[in-house]
Amino acid sequence: MAEGDSKDSELEAELHEVQHMVSRERLSLDEPGPDRTCFLSHVGAQPKLVPGPWIGHRDLVYAMALANLSQSQRTSLARAVLVEHGREFGVGRLTLEAVSSGLPLGGSSLRLAHRQGGGLRCLHTWALGVAPSPTPCDWLLLRAQPEWALDEPAPALRIKGLRTLTMLGGTVLVLVDTAVAALQIARILGEDVPVQAHPRFAPYLERVDPEARVLLWPHDAIEGPGLQRHTVVAAVLVSAPEPVRQQLEAWRQRQEKSAEPLRVSEAGCPGRVDRTHLAAFWEACGRPRVLLRGDSAWSAEGAAWLRGALGATVEVQGRATQLSLI
């Protein structure tokens, strides 16, 4: 067998092992299934599980999730694992440890290894803040995010630009994917620019104003009835893939409330890892091989950068199956 064929076979075997680890025996990551323990990597944990706000956070996540899942998925979610950062626990033949992803609401990455030692070590991530906790690993499972994956990402949302849009009158619609992103934006705006929010996001925000001109809204709720009572004059797409752009354009064309065209701009989510920070994180993890998942357009540019600029070995898995419960 040629040396190149041998390396390809080894890589394929490792990739198969990694994929087996993240869906092994009674464990499932971000994908509830009957009779499995589901670790919701992006729901997160706290440094210590003591009575406090995290209890309400957990209960809200469960309540929203249970309302939208099938009966079999509900049964699985009832076995969801909630652990504090840095505590090792076991599922089947694997040991797992939650480590901070650098995101609010206790956002976590998940380290996986074999109980008996040996074999591959994996670090499964969902999204990363600017200071995630690195862990030595053989494979890093990344979800492509536009803030680092794109060669020319949109600039991070800033208070000055949003304040300018509020001067147009009416509501400024800010479309984000999860409550984590909504909270990061609300913290950037602080008390200078009040916000109101979709009911899915409001429980996680430190303050909301029902009369505010800035409305934080989920990507997947554009077509819902909740926007009908608002006169939207501008929209900001935060880290939105192409299908969300298309959906917003279709919604915009149906609006007849104003003769003025809806102003649309794009922005990145503040507080997310960029290429400089991701390169440092990858180095601190021991320059692991990368399994890249997520939006295909973002993954294509992200994989090219990882290979070309960092010299990383990268495999692209296509769209990841991950639940955006918050």
GROMACS .gro file of C-alpha atoms in nm:
model
  326
    1MET     CA    1   0.000   0.000   0.000
    2ALA     CA    2   0.134   0.345  -0.091
    3GLU     CA    3   0.217   0.587   0.191
    4GLY     CA    4  -0.058   0.825   0.079
    5ASP     CA    5  -0.317   0.546   0.078
    6SER     CA    6  -0.204   0.439   0.426
    7LYS     CA    7  -0.249   0.792   0.564
    8ASP     CA    8  -0.592   0.819   0.402
    9SER     CA    9  -0.696   0.487   0.556
   10GLU     CA   10  -0.572   0.597   0.898
   11LEU     CA   11  -0.759   0.927   0.871
   12GLU     CA   12  -1.077   0.750   0.766
   13ALA     CA   13  -1.048   0.509   1.060
   14GLU     CA   14  -0.998   0.797   1.305
   15LEU     CA   15  -1.291   0.988   1.159
   16HIS     CA   16  -1.512   0.682   1.198
   17GLU     CA   17  -1.401   0.649   1.562
   18VAL     CA   18  -1.473   1.015   1.631
   19GLN     CA   19  -1.822   0.991   1.482
   20HIS     CA   20  -1.882   0.676   1.683
   21MET     CA   21  -1.775   0.848   2.004
   22VAL     CA   22  -2.021   1.135   1.968
   23SER     CA   23  -2.316   0.898   1.916
   24ARG     CA   24  -2.204   0.598   2.120
   25GLU     CA   25  -2.405   0.357   2.331
   26ARG     CA   26  -2.624   0.561   2.565
   27LEU     CA   27  -2.470   0.898   2.472
   28SER     CA   28  -2.600   1.149   2.220
   29LEU     CA   29  -2.472   1.502   2.164
   30ASP     CA   30  -2.730   1.763   2.068
   31GLU     CA   31  -2.951   1.494   1.916
   32PRO     CA   32  -3.209   1.345   2.155
   33GLY     CA   33  -3.297   0.982   2.094
   34PRO     CA   34  -3.484   0.716   2.292
   35ASP     CA   35  -3.288   0.542   2.569
   36ARG     CA   36  -2.986   0.769   2.538
   37THR     CA   37  -2.827   1.028   2.761
   38CYS     CA   38  -2.835   1.359   2.577
   39PHE     CA   39  -2.559   1.609   2.648
   40LEU     CA   40  -2.673   1.950   2.523
   41SER     CA   41  -2.329   2.098   2.474
   42HIS     CA   42  -2.445   2.455   2.417
   43VAL     CA   43  -2.691   2.460   2.708
   44GLY     CA   44  -2.392   2.462   2.939
   45ALA     CA   45  -2.318   2.446   3.306
   46GLN     CA   46  -2.186   2.667   3.581
   47PRO     CA   47  -1.853   2.654   3.767
   48LYS     CA   48  -2.038   2.508   4.066
   49LEU     CA   49  -2.385   2.359   4.081
   50VAL     CA   50  -2.515   2.547   4.383
   51PRO     CA   51  -2.868   2.685   4.421
   52GLY     CA   52  -2.903   2.999   4.217
   53PRO     CA   53  -3.009   3.140   3.879
   54TRP     CA   54  -2.882   2.834   3.691
   55ILE     CA   55  -3.178   2.635   3.826
   56GLY     CA   56  -3.424   2.865   3.653
   57HIS     CA   57  -3.208   2.858   3.341
   58ARG     CA   58  -3.220   2.478   3.333
   59ASP     CA   59  -3.596   2.468   3.392
   60LEU     CA   60  -3.662   2.722   3.117
   61VAL     CA   61  -3.453   2.524   2.872
   62TYR     CA   62  -3.635   2.204   2.958
   63ALA     CA   63  -3.978   2.367   2.937
   64MET     CA   64  -3.913   2.518   2.593
   65ALA     CA   65  -3.756   2.199   2.466
   66LEU     CA   66  -4.033   1.973   2.591
   67ALA     CA   67  -4.293   2.193   2.424
   68ASN     CA   68  -4.135   2.135   2.082
   69LEU     CA   69  -4.023   1.772   2.092
   70SER     CA   70  -4.193   1.441   2.019
   71GLN     CA   71  -4.277   1.203   2.302
   72SER     CA   72  -3.969   0.988   2.239
   73GLN     CA   73  -3.750   1.295   2.239
   74ARG     CA   74  -3.909   1.417   2.560
   75THR     CA   75  -3.824   1.086   2.724
   76SER     CA   76  -3.463   1.127   2.616
   77LEU     CA   77  -3.439   1.490   2.726
   78ALA     CA   78  -3.554   1.387   3.073
   79ARG     CA   79  -3.220   1.208   3.095
   80ALA     CA   80  -3.021   1.511   2.984
   81VAL     CA   81  -2.695   1.557   3.169
   82LEU     CA   82  -2.628   1.883   3.351
   83VAL     CA   83  -2.280   1.904   3.503
   84GLU     CA   84  -2.053   2.174   3.632
   85HIS     CA   85  -1.748   2.283   3.437
   86GLY     CA   86  -1.437   2.077   3.505
   87ARG     CA   87  -1.611   1.773   3.657
   88GLU     CA   88  -1.547   1.442   3.484
   89PHE     CA   89  -1.832   1.194   3.448
   90GLY     CA   90  -1.887   0.872   3.259
   91VAL     CA   91  -2.136   0.743   3.004
   92GLY     CA   92  -2.086   0.389   2.878
   93ARG     CA   93  -1.719   0.336   2.793
   94LEU     CA   94  -1.649   0.708   2.768
   95THR     CA   95  -1.540   0.974   3.015
   96LEU     CA   96  -1.666   1.328   2.956
   97GLU     CA   97  -1.587   1.670   3.094
   98ALA     CA   98  -1.764   2.002   3.037
   99VAL     CA   99  -1.530   2.295   2.979
  100SER     CA  100  -1.618   2.661   2.930
  101SER     CA  101  -1.680   2.775   2.573
  102GLY     CA  102  -1.643   3.139   2.673
  103LEU     CA  103  -2.012   3.209   2.604
  104PRO     CA  104  -2.272   3.336   2.854
  105LEU     CA  105  -2.539   3.120   3.017
  106GLY     CA  106  -2.271   2.867   3.111
  107GLY     CA  107  -2.189   2.774   2.752
  108SER     CA  108  -1.984   2.454   2.728
  109SER     CA  109  -1.762   2.247   2.508
  110LEU     CA  110  -1.735   1.876   2.583
  111ARG     CA  111  -1.419   1.665   2.612
  112LEU     CA  112  -1.459   1.295   2.530
  113ALA     CA  113  -1.209   1.016   2.597
  114HIS     CA  114  -1.206   0.640   2.659
  115ARG     CA  115  -1.243   0.518   3.018
  116GLN     CA  116  -0.957   0.270   2.985
  117GLY     CA  117  -0.717   0.523   2.836
  118GLY     CA  118  -0.572   0.511   2.489
  119GLY     CA  119  -0.776   0.587   2.180
  120LEU     CA  120  -0.868   0.931   2.056
  121ARG     CA  121  -0.945   1.237   2.263
  122CYS     CA  122  -1.208   1.474   2.120
  123LEU     CA  123  -1.327   1.822   2.207
  124HIS     CA  124  -1.682   1.887   2.083
  125THR     CA  125  -1.774   2.256   2.050
  126TRP     CA  126  -2.089   2.440   1.945
  127ALA     CA  127  -1.988   2.807   1.931
  128LEU     CA  128  -1.694   2.979   2.098
  129GLY     CA  129  -1.649   3.307   2.281
  130VAL     CA  130  -1.328   3.506   2.266
  131ALA     CA  131  -1.171   3.319   2.560
  132PRO     CA  132  -1.276   2.951   2.550
  133SER     CA  133  -1.096   2.700   2.771
  134PRO     CA  134  -0.856   2.489   2.558
  135THR     CA  135  -0.816   2.116   2.618
  136PRO     CA  136  -0.547   1.893   2.464
  137CYS     CA  137  -0.718   1.670   2.208
  138ASP     CA  138  -0.661   1.468   1.892
  139TRP     CA  139  -0.974   1.594   1.716
  140LEU     CA  140  -1.149   1.929   1.750
  141LEU     CA  141  -1.514   1.926   1.641
  142LEU     CA  142  -1.591   2.278   1.522
  143ARG     CA  143  -1.914   2.434   1.402
  144ALA     CA  144  -1.843   2.688   1.129
  145GLN     CA  145  -1.935   3.040   1.239
  146PRO     CA  146  -1.916   3.340   1.003
  147GLU     CA  147  -1.713   3.549   1.249
  148TRP     CA  148  -1.408   3.326   1.187
  149ALA     CA  149  -1.499   3.106   0.890
  150LEU     CA  150  -1.552   3.380   0.630
  151ASP     CA  151  -1.264   3.558   0.461
  152GLU     CA  152  -1.457   3.886   0.482
  153PRO     CA  153  -1.700   3.858   0.773
  154ALA     CA  154  -1.949   4.131   0.852
  155PRO     CA  155  -1.826   4.360   1.132
  156ALA     CA  156  -1.955   4.286   1.479
  157LEU     CA  157  -2.275   4.465   1.575
  158ARG     CA  158  -2.197   4.796   1.746
  159ILE     CA  159  -2.404   5.031   1.955
  160LYS     CA  160  -2.335   5.333   1.732
  161GLY     CA  161  -2.481   5.172   1.419
  162LEU     CA  162  -2.788   5.045   1.598
  163ARG     CA  163  -2.853   5.381   1.760
  164THR     CA  164  -2.841   5.542   1.415
  165LEU     CA  165  -3.105   5.299   1.285
  166THR     CA  166  -3.338   5.377   1.577
  167MET     CA  167  -3.347   5.740   1.463
  168LEU     CA  168  -3.546   5.631   1.156
  169GLY     CA  169  -3.853   5.583   1.374
  170GLY     CA  170  -4.040   5.256   1.404
  171THR     CA  171  -3.887   4.924   1.511
  172VAL     CA  172  -3.538   4.800   1.428
  173LEU     CA  173  -3.555   4.423   1.392
  174VAL     CA  174  -3.237   4.240   1.498
  175LEU     CA  175  -3.245   3.877   1.387
  176VAL     CA  176  -3.027   3.633   1.582
  177ASP     CA  177  -3.008   3.253   1.603
  178THR     CA  178  -3.020   3.187   1.979
  179ALA     CA  179  -3.076   3.348   2.318
  180VAL     CA  180  -2.700   3.330   2.374
  181ALA     CA  181  -2.649   3.572   2.083
  182ALA     CA  182  -2.942   3.787   2.198
  183LEU     CA  183  -2.785   3.817   2.544
  184GLN     CA  184  -2.444   3.906   2.399
  185ILE     CA  185  -2.603   4.184   2.193
  186ALA     CA  186  -2.814   4.311   2.483
  187ARG     CA  187  -2.501   4.333   2.699
  188ILE     CA  188  -2.319   4.533   2.433
  189LEU     CA  189  -2.609   4.779   2.415
  190GLY     CA  190  -2.639   4.802   2.793
  191GLU     CA  191  -2.869   5.077   2.919
  192ASP     CA  192  -2.790   5.309   2.628
  193VAL     CA  193  -3.017   5.130   2.380
  194PRO     CA  194  -3.315   4.953   2.542
  195VAL     CA  195  -3.441   4.632   2.380
  196GLN     CA  196  -3.754   4.426   2.364
  197ALA     CA  197  -3.742   4.058   2.278
  198HIS     CA  198  -3.923   3.754   2.146
  199PRO     CA  199  -4.080   3.548   2.430
  200ARG     CA  200  -3.823   3.275   2.362
  201PHE     CA  201  -3.539   3.517   2.442
  202ALA     CA  202  -3.686   3.749   2.705
  203PRO     CA  203  -3.634   3.518   3.008
  204TYR     CA  204  -3.257   3.518   2.947
  205LEU     CA  205  -3.210   3.893   2.916
  206GLU     CA  206  -3.122   4.104   3.217
  207ARG     CA  207  -3.369   4.376   3.122
  208VAL     CA  208  -3.634   4.426   2.853
  209ASP     CA  209  -3.848   4.726   2.764
  210PRO     CA  210  -4.180   4.652   2.587
  211GLU     CA  211  -4.168   4.998   2.428
  212ALA     CA  212  -3.808   4.980   2.306
  213ARG     CA  213  -3.735   5.040   1.938
  214VAL     CA  214  -3.487   4.753   1.910
  215LEU     CA  215  -3.647   4.410   1.882
  216LEU     CA  216  -3.438   4.092   1.927
  217TRP     CA  217  -3.601   3.815   1.724
  218PRO     CA  218  -3.511   3.456   1.626
  219HIS     CA  219  -3.400   3.368   1.273
  220ASP     CA  220  -3.670   3.100   1.254
  221ALA     CA  221  -3.961   3.320   1.366
  222ILE     CA  222  -3.974   3.573   1.082
  223GLU     CA  223  -4.299   3.429   0.951
  224GLY     CA  224  -4.466   3.415   1.292
  225PRO     CA  225  -4.755   3.642   1.393
  226GLY     CA  226  -4.551   3.828   1.654
  227LEU     CA  227  -4.404   4.076   1.406
  228GLN     CA  228  -4.743   4.191   1.277
  229ARG     CA  229  -4.791   4.450   1.551
  230HIS     CA  230  -4.457   4.615   1.480
  231THR     CA  231  -4.376   4.874   1.215
  232VAL     CA  232  -4.034   4.752   1.112
  233VAL     CA  233  -3.822   5.017   0.936
  234ALA     CA  234  -3.486   4.838   0.940
  235ALA     CA  235  -3.356   4.487   0.991
  236VAL     CA  236  -3.013   4.366   1.100
  237LEU     CA  237  -2.916   4.009   1.015
  238VAL     CA  238  -2.672   3.880   1.274
  239SER     CA  239  -2.464   3.580   1.160
  240ALA     CA  240  -2.740   3.471   0.925
  241PRO     CA  241  -2.696   3.195   0.663
  242GLU     CA  242  -2.835   3.234   0.313
  243PRO     CA  243  -3.175   3.065   0.379
  244VAL     CA  244  -3.248   3.323   0.651
  245ARG     CA  245  -3.156   3.607   0.414
  246GLN     CA  246  -3.394   3.468   0.155
  247GLN     CA  247  -3.673   3.431   0.408
  248LEU     CA  248  -3.630   3.791   0.524
  249GLU     CA  249  -3.640   3.912   0.163
  250ALA     CA  250  -3.964   3.721   0.099
  251TRP     CA  251  -4.114   3.867   0.417
  252ARG     CA  252  -4.000   4.217   0.319
  253GLN     CA  253  -4.168   4.194  -0.020
  254ARG     CA  254  -4.502   4.110   0.142
  255GLN     CA  255  -4.502   4.410   0.371
  256GLU     CA  256  -4.735   4.689   0.263
  257LYS     CA  257  -4.736   4.903   0.575
  258SER     CA  258  -4.491   5.159   0.445
  259ALA     CA  259  -4.394   5.304   0.111
  260GLU     CA  260  -4.034   5.321   0.232
  261PRO     CA  261  -3.823   5.013   0.153
  262LEU     CA  262  -3.701   4.813   0.450
  263ARG     CA  263  -3.334   4.883   0.520
  264VAL     CA  264  -3.138   4.560   0.567
  265SER     CA  265  -2.782   4.531   0.697
  266GLU     CA  266  -2.564   4.247   0.820
  267ALA     CA  267  -2.347   4.215   1.129
  268GLY     CA  268  -2.146   3.961   1.319
  269CYS     CA  269  -2.230   3.856   1.673
  270PRO     CA  270  -2.019   4.042   1.930
  271GLY     CA  271  -1.811   3.839   2.171
  272ARG     CA  272  -1.745   3.549   1.932
  273VAL     CA  273  -1.409   3.401   1.839
  274ASP     CA  274  -1.238   3.543   1.529
  275ARG     CA  275  -0.954   3.387   1.327
  276THR     CA  276  -0.679   3.521   1.553
  277HIS     CA  277  -0.844   3.383   1.867
  278LEU     CA  278  -0.936   3.053   1.701
  279ALA     CA  279  -0.579   3.000   1.580
  280ALA     CA  280  -0.452   3.053   1.936
  281PHE     CA  281  -0.718   2.816   2.072
  282TRP     CA  282  -0.626   2.548   1.816
  283GLU     CA  283  -0.259   2.579   1.910
  284ALA     CA  284  -0.342   2.553   2.281
  285CYS     CA  285  -0.541   2.235   2.211
  286GLY     CA  286  -0.226   2.076   2.064
  287ARG     CA  287  -0.287   2.144   1.692
  288PRO     CA  288  -0.556   1.873   1.660
  289ARG     CA  289  -0.723   1.746   1.345
  290VAL     CA  290  -1.049   1.927   1.279
  291LEU     CA  291  -1.394   1.793   1.200
  292LEU     CA  292  -1.583   2.093   1.063
  293ARG     CA  293  -1.962   2.102   1.058
  294GLY     CA  294  -2.239   2.351   0.986
  295ASP     CA  295  -2.348   2.577   0.701
  296SER     CA  296  -2.188   2.456   0.378
  297ALA     CA  297  -2.087   2.803   0.251
  298TRP     CA  298  -1.924   2.895   0.582
  299SER     CA  299  -1.760   2.552   0.612
  300ALA     CA  300  -1.602   2.578   0.265
  301GLU     CA  301  -1.422   2.906   0.341
  302GLY     CA  302  -1.344   2.803   0.698
  303ALA     CA  303  -1.189   2.472   0.590
  304ALA     CA  304  -0.972   2.646   0.328
  305TRP     CA  305  -0.840   2.888   0.590
  306LEU     CA  306  -0.776   2.615   0.848
  307ARG     CA  307  -0.579   2.415   0.593
  308GLY     CA  308  -0.394   2.702   0.427
  309ALA     CA  309  -0.319   2.938   0.716
  310LEU     CA  310  -0.284   2.691   1.003
  311GLY     CA  311  -0.181   2.375   0.821
  312ALA     CA  312  -0.458   2.182   0.996
  313THR     CA  313  -0.592   1.848   0.877
  314VAL     CA  314  -0.960   1.917   0.815
  315GLU     CA  315  -1.258   1.695   0.738
  316VAL     CA  316  -1.591   1.858   0.654
  317GLN     CA  317  -1.907   1.680   0.768
  318GLY     CA  318  -2.164   1.915   0.619
  319ARG     CA  319  -2.456   2.042   0.820
  320ALA     CA  320  -2.428   1.951   1.186
  321THR     CA  321  -2.724   1.809   1.372
  322GLN     CA  322  -2.733   2.041   1.671
  323LEU     CA  323  -3.031   2.170   1.860
  324SER     CA  324  -3.063   2.545   1.908
  325LEU     CA  325  -3.272   2.508   2.221
  326ILE     CA  326  -3.188   2.854   2.348
   0.00000   0.00000   0.00000
